[in-house]
PDB file of C-alpha atoms and ligand atoms in Angstrom:
ATOM      1  CA  UNK A   1     -36.346  56.634 -20.880  1.00 95.00           C
ATOM      2  CA  UNK A   2     -35.135  58.771 -23.739  1.00 97.00           C
ATOM      3  CA  UNK A   3     -33.246  61.966 -22.858  1.00 98.00           C
ATOM      4  CA  UNK A   4     -32.974  64.881 -25.281  1.00 98.00           C
ATOM      5  CA  UNK A   5     -30.564  67.608 -24.206  1.00 98.00           C
ATOM      6  CA  UNK A   6     -31.211  71.018 -25.784  1.00 98.00           C
ATOM      7  CA  UNK A   7     -29.077  74.157 -25.863  1.00 98.00           C
ATOM      8  CA  UNK A   8     -31.776  76.471 -24.588  1.00 98.00           C
ATOM      9  CA  UNK A   9     -35.278  76.806 -23.143  1.00 98.00           C
ATOM     10  CA  UNK A  10     -36.520  77.820 -26.613  1.00 98.00           C
ATOM     11  CA  UNK A  11     -35.082  74.693 -28.237  1.00 98.00           C
ATOM     12  CA  UNK A  12     -36.570  72.516 -25.468  1.00 98.00           C
ATOM     13  CA  UNK A  13     -39.973  74.128 -26.046  1.00 98.00           C
ATOM     14  CA  UNK A  14     -39.762  73.648 -29.828  1.00 98.00           C
ATOM     15  CA  UNK A  15     -38.690  69.994 -29.508  1.00 98.00           C
ATOM     16  CA  UNK A  16     -41.571  69.288 -27.140  1.00 98.00           C
ATOM     17  CA  UNK A  17     -44.079  71.026 -29.409  1.00 98.00           C
ATOM     18  CA  UNK A  18     -42.755  69.095 -32.421  1.00 98.00           C
ATOM     19  CA  UNK A  19     -43.314  65.747 -30.652  1.00 98.00           C
ATOM     20  CA  UNK A  20     -46.879  66.679 -29.664  1.00 98.00           C
ATOM     21  CA  UNK A  21     -47.685  68.155 -33.085  1.00 98.00           C
ATOM     22  CA  UNK A  22     -46.478  65.049 -34.925  1.00 98.00           C
ATOM     23  CA  UNK A  23     -48.613  62.803 -32.696  1.00 98.00           C
ATOM     24  CA  UNK A  24     -51.666  65.098 -33.032  1.00 98.00           C
ATOM     25  CA  UNK A  25     -51.473  64.911 -36.817  1.00 98.00           C
ATOM     26  CA  UNK A  26     -51.749  61.103 -36.597  1.00 98.00           C
ATOM     27  CA  UNK A  27     -54.797  61.233 -34.284  1.00 98.00           C
ATOM     28  CA  UNK A  28     -57.241  64.158 -34.583  1.00 96.00           C
ATOM     29  CA  UNK A  29     -59.174  63.098 -31.424  1.00 98.00           C
ATOM     30  CA  UNK A  30     -55.982  63.345 -29.409  1.00 98.00           C
ATOM     31  CA  UNK A  31     -56.069  63.255 -25.590  1.00 98.00           C
ATOM     32  CA  UNK A  32     -53.467  65.596 -24.141  1.00 99.00           C
ATOM     33  CA  UNK A  33     -52.440  65.605 -20.487  1.00 99.00           C
ATOM     34  CA  UNK A  34     -51.260  69.010 -19.309  1.00 98.00           C
ATOM     35  CA  UNK A  35     -49.267  70.630 -16.522  1.00 98.00           C
ATOM     36  CA  UNK A  36     -49.058  74.223 -15.331  1.00 96.00           C
ATOM     37  CA  UNK A  37     -45.949  76.016 -14.028  1.00 93.00           C
ATOM     38  CA  UNK A  38     -43.410  78.100 -15.892  1.00 94.00           C
ATOM     39  CA  UNK A  39     -41.630  75.211 -17.661  1.00 97.00           C
ATOM     40  CA  UNK A  40     -44.203  74.279 -20.354  1.00 98.00           C
ATOM     41  CA  UNK A  41     -45.323  77.835 -21.223  1.00 98.00           C
ATOM     42  CA  UNK A  42     -42.854  78.151 -24.140  1.00 98.00           C
ATOM     43  CA  UNK A  43     -44.034  74.817 -25.511  1.00 98.00           C
ATOM     44  CA  UNK A  44     -47.703  75.829 -25.204  1.00 98.00           C
ATOM     45  CA  UNK A  45     -46.969  79.031 -27.120  1.00 98.00           C
ATOM     46  CA  UNK A  46     -45.093  77.031 -29.780  1.00 98.00           C
ATOM     47  CA  UNK A  47     -48.161  74.768 -30.110  1.00 98.00           C
ATOM     48  CA  UNK A  48     -50.376  77.851 -30.444  1.00 98.00           C
ATOM     49  CA  UNK A  49     -48.080  79.144 -33.220  1.00 98.00           C
ATOM     50  CA  UNK A  50     -48.417  75.840 -35.059  1.00 98.00           C
ATOM     51  CA  UNK A  51     -52.204  75.991 -34.648  1.00 98.00           C
ATOM     52  CA  UNK A  52     -52.307  79.550 -36.003  1.00 98.00           C
ATOM     53  CA  UNK A  53     -50.167  78.467 -38.957  1.00 98.00           C
ATOM     54  CA  UNK A  54     -52.697  75.716 -39.742  1.00 98.00           C
ATOM     55  CA  UNK A  55     -50.198  72.953 -38.983  1.00 98.00           C
ATOM     56  CA  UNK A  56     -52.212  71.375 -36.152  1.00 98.00           C
ATOM     57  CA  UNK A  57     -55.898  71.337 -35.265  1.00 98.00           C
ATOM     58  CA  UNK A  58     -57.284  71.320 -31.716  1.00 98.00           C
ATOM     59  CA  UNK A  59     -60.964  71.122 -32.690  1.00 98.00           C
ATOM     60  CA  UNK A  60     -61.282  67.451 -31.683  1.00 98.00           C
ATOM     61  CA  UNK A  61     -58.630  67.450 -28.956  1.00 98.00           C
ATOM     62  CA  UNK A  62     -59.503  66.678 -25.325  1.00 98.00           C
ATOM     63  CA  UNK A  63     -57.260  67.817 -22.467  1.00 99.00           C
ATOM     64  CA  UNK A  64     -56.881  66.754 -18.839  1.00 99.00           C
ATOM     65  CA  UNK A  65     -54.789  68.817 -16.427  1.00 98.00           C
ATOM     66  CA  UNK A  66     -52.851  67.361 -13.538  1.00 98.00           C
ATOM     67  CA  UNK A  67     -53.968  69.602 -10.721  1.00 98.00           C
ATOM     68  CA  UNK A  68     -55.737  72.648  -9.278  1.00 98.00           C
ATOM     69  CA  UNK A  69     -55.716  74.535  -5.994  1.00 96.00           C
ATOM     70  CA  UNK A  70     -58.580  73.949  -3.549  1.00 97.00           C
ATOM     71  CA  UNK A  71     -60.620  75.897  -2.764  1.00 94.00           C
ATOM     72  CA  UNK A  72     -60.289  78.381  -5.599  1.00 95.00           C
ATOM     73  CA  UNK A  73     -62.665  80.113  -7.977  1.00 94.00           C
ATOM     74  CA  UNK A  74     -61.723  79.096 -11.549  1.00 96.00           C
ATOM     75  CA  UNK A  75     -61.964  82.823 -12.427  1.00 95.00           C
ATOM     76  CA  UNK A  76     -59.265  83.708  -9.873  1.00 93.00           C
ATOM     77  CA  UNK A  77     -56.163  84.696 -11.863  1.00 93.00           C
ATOM     78  CA  UNK A  78     -54.089  82.370  -9.659  1.00 93.00           C
ATOM     79  CA  UNK A  79     -56.151  79.304 -10.543  1.00 95.00           C
ATOM     80  CA  UNK A  80     -54.668  76.714 -12.844  1.00 97.00           C
ATOM     81  CA  UNK A  81     -57.838  76.948 -14.974  1.00 98.00           C
ATOM     82  CA  UNK A  82     -57.099  80.636 -15.544  1.00 98.00           C
ATOM     83  CA  UNK A  83     -53.453  79.816 -16.323  1.00 97.00           C
ATOM     84  CA  UNK A  84     -54.415  77.207 -18.915  1.00 98.00           C
ATOM     85  CA  UNK A  85     -56.953  79.488 -20.593  1.00 98.00           C
ATOM     86  CA  UNK A  86     -54.369  82.252 -20.826  1.00 98.00           C
ATOM     87  CA  UNK A  87     -51.388  80.168 -21.930  1.00 98.00           C
ATOM     88  CA  UNK A  88     -53.030  77.665 -24.257  1.00 98.00           C
ATOM     89  CA  UNK A  89     -56.805  77.255 -24.519  1.00 98.00           C
ATOM     90  CA  UNK A  90     -57.546  80.878 -25.499  1.00 98.00           C
ATOM     91  CA  UNK A  91     -54.755  80.739 -28.094  1.00 98.00           C
ATOM     92  CA  UNK A  92     -55.928  77.683 -30.055  1.00 98.00           C
ATOM     93  CA  UNK A  93     -59.121  76.406 -31.713  1.00 98.00           C
ATOM     94  CA  UNK A  94     -60.001  74.049 -28.863  1.00 98.00           C
ATOM     95  CA  UNK A  95     -63.593  73.583 -27.661  1.00 98.00           C
ATOM     96  CA  UNK A  96     -63.403  74.653 -23.979  1.00 98.00           C
ATOM     97  CA  UNK A  97     -65.979  71.972 -23.164  1.00 98.00           C
ATOM     98  CA  UNK A  98     -63.264  69.442 -23.988  1.00 98.00           C
ATOM     99  CA  UNK A  99     -60.743  70.955 -21.567  1.00 98.00           C
ATOM    100  CA  UNK A 100     -60.649  69.520 -18.051  1.00 98.00           C
ATOM    101  CA  UNK A 101     -59.014  70.889 -14.927  1.00 98.00           C
ATOM    102  CA  UNK A 102     -59.887  69.460 -11.476  1.00 98.00           C
ATOM    103  CA  UNK A 103     -62.729  71.551 -10.028  1.00 97.00           C
ATOM    104  CA  UNK A 104     -61.279  73.868  -7.397  1.00 97.00           C
ATOM    105  CA  UNK A 105     -64.761  75.108  -6.495  1.00 97.00           C
ATOM    106  CA  UNK A 106     -66.445  71.707  -5.995  1.00 98.00           C
ATOM    107  CA  UNK A 107     -68.661  71.460  -2.896  1.00 98.00           C
ATOM    108  CA  UNK A 108     -67.466  67.873  -2.398  1.00 98.00           C
ATOM    109  CA  UNK A 109     -63.807  67.724  -3.506  1.00 98.00           C
ATOM    110  CA  UNK A 110     -63.428  63.971  -2.851  1.00 98.00           C
ATOM    111  CA  UNK A 111     -66.393  63.268  -5.122  1.00 98.00           C
ATOM    112  CA  UNK A 112     -64.954  65.677  -7.705  1.00 98.00           C
ATOM    113  CA  UNK A 113     -61.683  63.686  -7.694  1.00 98.00           C
ATOM    114  CA  UNK A 114     -63.518  60.391  -8.214  1.00 98.00           C
ATOM    115  CA  UNK A 115     -65.588  61.909 -11.041  1.00 98.00           C
ATOM    116  CA  UNK A 116     -62.394  63.293 -12.618  1.00 98.00           C
ATOM    117  CA  UNK A 117     -60.765  59.838 -12.671  1.00 98.00           C
ATOM    118  CA  UNK A 118     -63.916  58.240 -14.073  1.00 98.00           C
ATOM    119  CA  UNK A 119     -64.271  60.793 -16.859  1.00 98.00           C
ATOM    120  CA  UNK A 120     -60.550  60.598 -17.659  1.00 98.00           C
ATOM    121  CA  UNK A 121     -60.689  56.770 -17.801  1.00 98.00           C
ATOM    122  CA  UNK A 122     -63.479  56.987 -20.414  1.00 98.00           C
ATOM    123  CA  UNK A 123     -61.105  58.809 -22.777  1.00 98.00           C
ATOM    124  CA  UNK A 124     -58.710  55.844 -22.699  1.00 98.00           C
ATOM    125  CA  UNK A 125     -56.127  58.146 -20.991  1.00 98.00           C
ATOM    126  CA  UNK A 126     -53.731  60.701 -22.422  1.00 98.00           C
ATOM    127  CA  UNK A 127     -51.896  59.960 -25.648  1.00 98.00           C
ATOM    128  CA  UNK A 128     -49.189  62.249 -24.261  1.00 99.00           C
ATOM    129  CA  UNK A 129     -48.954  63.546 -20.696  1.00 99.00           C
ATOM    130  CA  UNK A 130     -46.867  66.701 -20.326  1.00 99.00           C
ATOM    131  CA  UNK A 131     -45.022  66.963 -17.010  1.00 98.00           C
ATOM    132  CA  UNK A 132     -42.820  69.499 -15.287  1.00 97.00           C
ATOM    133  CA  UNK A 133     -40.928  68.649 -12.128  1.00 96.00           C
ATOM    134  CA  UNK A 134     -40.500  70.425  -8.805  1.00 93.00           C
ATOM    135  CA  UNK A 135     -37.023  70.938  -7.374  1.00 93.00           C
ATOM    136  CA  UNK A 136     -37.953  68.433  -4.678  1.00 91.00           C
ATOM    137  CA  UNK A 137     -39.119  65.917  -7.304  1.00 95.00           C
ATOM    138  CA  UNK A 138     -42.861  66.530  -7.042  1.00 94.00           C
ATOM    139  CA  UNK A 139     -45.160  66.037 -10.010  1.00 96.00           C
ATOM    140  CA  UNK A 140     -48.587  67.592  -9.891  1.00 96.00           C
ATOM    141  CA  UNK A 141     -49.062  68.040  -6.140  1.00 95.00           C
ATOM    142  CA  UNK A 142     -47.578  64.612  -5.377  1.00 95.00           C
ATOM    143  CA  UNK A 143     -45.021  65.775  -2.826  1.00 93.00           C
ATOM    144  CA  UNK A 144     -42.219  63.643  -1.334  1.00 93.00           C
ATOM    145  CA  UNK A 145     -43.744  61.452   1.377  1.00 95.00           C
ATOM    146  CA  UNK A 146     -43.544  57.991   2.949  1.00 97.00           C
ATOM    147  CA  UNK A 147     -46.286  56.819   0.573  1.00 97.00           C
ATOM    148  CA  UNK A 148     -47.824  58.188  -2.612  1.00 97.00           C
ATOM    149  CA  UNK A 149     -51.494  58.068  -3.634  1.00 98.00           C
ATOM    150  CA  UNK A 150     -52.635  56.198  -6.742  1.00 98.00           C
ATOM    151  CA  UNK A 151     -55.723  58.107  -7.899  1.00 98.00           C
ATOM    152  CA  UNK A 152     -56.801  61.751  -8.103  1.00 98.00           C
ATOM    153  CA  UNK A 153     -57.073  63.058  -4.547  1.00 98.00           C
ATOM    154  CA  UNK A 154     -57.222  66.032  -2.212  1.00 98.00           C
ATOM    155  CA  UNK A 155     -53.916  66.957  -0.642  1.00 97.00           C
ATOM    156  CA  UNK A 156     -52.826  69.598   1.867  1.00 93.00           C
ATOM    157  CA  UNK A 157     -50.263  72.201   0.810  1.00 86.00           C
ATOM    158  CA  UNK A 158     -47.138  72.454   2.932  1.00 78.00           C
ATOM    159  CA  UNK A 159     -46.644  75.622   5.013  1.00 79.00           C
ATOM    160  CA  UNK A 160     -43.700  76.400   2.725  1.00 74.00           C
ATOM    161  CA  UNK A 161     -45.856  76.289  -0.397  1.00 77.00           C
ATOM    162  CA  UNK A 162     -48.600  78.383   1.224  1.00 81.00           C
ATOM    163  CA  UNK A 163     -45.967  80.931   2.293  1.00 78.00           C
ATOM    164  CA  UNK A 164     -44.352  80.993  -1.138  1.00 73.00           C
ATOM    165  CA  UNK A 165     -47.714  81.432  -2.876  1.00 79.00           C
ATOM    166  CA  UNK A 166     -49.119  84.104  -0.568  1.00 82.00           C
ATOM    167  CA  UNK A 167     -47.401  86.850  -2.578  1.00 84.00           C
ATOM    168  CA  UNK A 168     -49.585  86.038  -5.587  1.00 85.00           C
ATOM    169  CA  UNK A 169     -52.878  86.471  -3.732  1.00 86.00           C
ATOM    170  CA  UNK A 170     -54.680  89.627  -2.605  1.00 83.00           C
ATOM    171  CA  UNK A 171     -54.675  88.508   1.026  1.00 77.00           C
ATOM    172  CA  UNK A 172     -53.263  85.586   3.018  1.00 75.00           C
ATOM    173  CA  UNK A 173     -56.819  84.281   3.600  1.00 77.00           C
ATOM    174  CA  UNK A 174     -57.230  83.778  -0.113  1.00 81.00           C
ATOM    175  CA  UNK A 175     -54.274  81.405  -0.399  1.00 86.00           C
ATOM    176  CA  UNK A 176     -55.703  77.919  -0.893  1.00 92.00           C
ATOM    177  CA  UNK A 177     -54.718  75.423   1.782  1.00 91.00           C
ATOM    178  CA  UNK A 178     -55.284  72.340  -0.361  1.00 96.00           C
ATOM    179  CA  UNK A 179     -55.067  71.079  -3.921  1.00 97.00           C
ATOM    180  CA  UNK A 180     -56.675  68.427  -6.098  1.00 98.00           C
ATOM    181  CA  UNK A 181     -54.117  66.374  -7.981  1.00 98.00           C
ATOM    182  CA  UNK A 182     -53.926  63.318 -10.172  1.00 98.00           C
ATOM    183  CA  UNK A 183     -52.145  60.570  -8.257  1.00 98.00           C
ATOM    184  CA  UNK A 184     -49.072  58.723  -9.438  1.00 98.00           C
ATOM    185  CA  UNK A 185     -51.204  55.863 -10.772  1.00 98.00           C
ATOM    186  CA  UNK A 186     -53.400  58.226 -12.792  1.00 98.00           C
ATOM    187  CA  UNK A 187     -50.330  59.936 -14.241  1.00 98.00           C
ATOM    188  CA  UNK A 188     -48.723  56.628 -15.244  1.00 98.00           C
ATOM    189  CA  UNK A 189     -51.854  55.593 -17.195  1.00 98.00           C
ATOM    190  CA  UNK A 190     -50.846  57.974 -19.995  1.00 98.00           C
ATOM    191  CA  UNK A 191     -49.606  56.206 -23.115  1.00 98.00           C
ATOM    192  CA  UNK A 192     -46.553  58.441 -23.342  1.00 98.00           C
ATOM    193  CA  UNK A 193     -44.918  60.830 -20.894  1.00 98.00           C
ATOM    194  CA  UNK A 194     -43.150  63.985 -22.005  1.00 99.00           C
ATOM    195  CA  UNK A 195     -41.257  65.641 -19.184  1.00 98.00           C
ATOM    196  CA  UNK A 196     -39.667  69.067 -19.599  1.00 98.00           C
ATOM    197  CA  UNK A 197     -36.854  70.187 -17.285  1.00 98.00           C
ATOM    198  CA  UNK A 198     -34.915  73.409 -17.564  1.00 98.00           C
ATOM    199  CA  UNK A 199     -32.554  75.514 -15.487  1.00 97.00           C
ATOM    200  CA  UNK A 200     -29.630  74.910 -13.139  1.00 97.00           C
ATOM    201  CA  UNK A 201     -31.957  74.727 -10.159  1.00 95.00           C
ATOM    202  CA  UNK A 202     -33.361  71.440 -11.533  1.00 96.00           C
ATOM    203  CA  UNK A 203     -29.944  69.763 -11.984  1.00 98.00           C
ATOM    204  CA  UNK A 204     -30.043  67.848  -8.704  1.00 97.00           C
ATOM    205  CA  UNK A 205     -33.509  66.455  -9.299  1.00 96.00           C
ATOM    206  CA  UNK A 206     -32.658  65.553 -12.904  1.00 98.00           C
ATOM    207  CA  UNK A 207     -29.640  63.631 -11.579  1.00 97.00           C
ATOM    208  CA  UNK A 208     -31.969  61.680  -9.257  1.00 96.00           C
ATOM    209  CA  UNK A 209     -34.204  60.965 -12.226  1.00 97.00           C
ATOM    210  CA  UNK A 210     -31.307  59.577 -14.245  1.00 95.00           C
ATOM    211  CA  UNK A 211     -29.998  57.120 -11.635  1.00 94.00           C
ATOM    212  CA  UNK A 212     -31.319  53.598 -11.217  1.00 94.00           C
ATOM    213  CA  UNK A 213     -33.552  54.106  -8.164  1.00 96.00           C
ATOM    214  CA  UNK A 214     -37.196  54.865  -7.558  1.00 97.00           C
ATOM    215  CA  UNK A 215     -38.273  56.416  -4.273  1.00 98.00           C
ATOM    216  CA  UNK A 216     -41.306  58.166  -2.830  1.00 97.00           C
ATOM    217  CA  UNK A 217     -38.811  60.761  -1.546  1.00 96.00           C
ATOM    218  CA  UNK A 218     -38.562  61.902  -5.194  1.00 96.00           C
ATOM    219  CA  UNK A 219     -42.028  61.166  -6.638  1.00 97.00           C
ATOM    220  CA  UNK A 220     -40.946  61.865 -10.229  1.00 98.00           C
ATOM    221  CA  UNK A 221     -38.651  58.815 -10.126  1.00 98.00           C
ATOM    222  CA  UNK A 222     -41.811  56.692 -10.519  1.00 98.00           C
ATOM    223  CA  UNK A 223     -41.974  57.652 -14.195  1.00 98.00           C
ATOM    224  CA  UNK A 224     -39.054  55.226 -14.655  1.00 97.00           C
ATOM    225  CA  UNK A 225     -41.669  52.457 -14.351  1.00 97.00           C
ATOM    226  CA  UNK A 226     -43.338  53.693 -17.560  1.00 98.00           C
ATOM    227  CA  UNK A 227     -42.208  52.176 -20.853  1.00 98.00           C
ATOM    228  CA  UNK A 228     -42.501  55.321 -23.009  1.00 98.00           C
ATOM    229  CA  UNK A 229     -40.924  58.396 -21.437  1.00 98.00           C
ATOM    230  CA  UNK A 230     -39.147  61.256 -23.174  1.00 98.00           C
ATOM    231  CA  UNK A 231     -37.339  63.800 -21.011  1.00 98.00           C
ATOM    232  CA  UNK A 232     -36.409  67.021 -22.787  1.00 98.00           C
ATOM    233  CA  UNK A 233     -34.053  69.204 -20.800  1.00 98.00           C
ATOM    234  CA  UNK A 234     -31.723  72.113 -21.372  1.00 98.00           C
ATOM    235  CA  UNK A 235     -27.953  71.988 -20.853  1.00 98.00           C
ATOM    236  CA  UNK A 236     -28.195  73.963 -17.601  1.00 98.00           C
ATOM    237  CA  UNK A 237     -30.405  71.309 -16.033  1.00 98.00           C
ATOM    238  CA  UNK A 238     -28.312  68.487 -17.515  1.00 98.00           C
ATOM    239  CA  UNK A 239     -24.860  69.751 -16.598  1.00 96.00           C
ATOM    240  CA  UNK A 240     -25.677  71.915 -13.578  1.00 89.00           C
TER     241      UNK A 240
HETATM  242  C1  F6R B   1     -48.160  71.915 -12.081  1.00 79.34           C
HETATM  243  C2  F6R B   1     -47.299  70.784 -11.769  1.00 79.34           C
HETATM  244  C3  F6R B   1     -46.057  71.009 -10.960  1.00 79.34           C
HETATM  245  C4  F6R B   1     -44.975  71.729 -11.768  1.00 79.34           C
HETATM  246  C5  F6R B   1     -43.699  71.876 -10.954  1.00 79.34           C
HETATM  247  C6  F6R B   1     -42.638  72.654 -11.711  1.00 79.34           C
HETATM  248  O1  F6R B   1     -49.303  71.502 -12.796  1.00 79.34           O
HETATM  249  O2  F6R B   1     -47.592  69.692 -12.123  1.00 79.34           O
HETATM  250  O3  F6R B   1     -45.581  69.764 -10.529  1.00 79.34           O
HETATM  251  O4  F6R B   1     -44.711  70.999 -12.941  1.00 79.34           O
HETATM  252  O5  F6R B   1     -43.973  72.524  -9.756  1.00 79.34           O
HETATM  253  O6  F6R B   1     -43.029  73.976 -11.830  1.00 79.34           O
HETATM  254  P1  F6R B   1     -42.211  75.007 -12.733  1.00 79.34           P
HETATM  255  O7  F6R B   1     -42.397  74.563 -14.144  1.00 79.34           O
HETATM  256  O8  F6R B   1     -42.847  76.336 -12.463  1.00 79.34           O
HETATM  257  O9  F6R B   1     -40.778  74.900 -12.296  1.00 79.34           O
END
């Protein structure tokens, strides 16, 4: 696992974008694995800047996102589909047909998860998978538990998460109770993992990531089993 410590969020975002841009230039039909959350937004905007400047081309790029709420209308401004359109897809010359987010409006979510894994497998998996990390060590919606799931699956949201998210929705009834998420096995299929971590509040979890243990109590520690991982963090996350 390679660790790059940056002075600021901006530097972290630029370093991440530079790694993705360099790899995209080598392979025009790039497969990019994506995460939502506040951490990668700066990097997505830096990628959009590079696209606007003609440095990188998204026209043949395919993307697969980690997760989505369930049930949720993709047009809902709290959906991860909406987030990705706003923060990346609408800002670059990507063909939306090549962008994939688990279907939060599927009538049969289990079948949608299986179809997602099958379609993703056909791409040969992500050349780079972007990851953020929760303070409790979750990646995607793989929360700390006695056991983790391998493939893309439906998972219940904790009461805490539902509570925390209710402020973003018009009414409590609208808050999704479940999510669709790639499993740990799906995530580890990516050829390279690029994890971004910033802020003091992530110091404890970064420390757990840097020790020599893996545990389902901190799902992100499973990325230590992958042979090509780059963690880019800021000094606040690194030093606490
Ligand atoms: C979202 C995802 C989550 C976030 C994590 C950190 O697609 O995979 O695991 O990466 O919750 O979120 P932020 O970046 O908002 O701290």
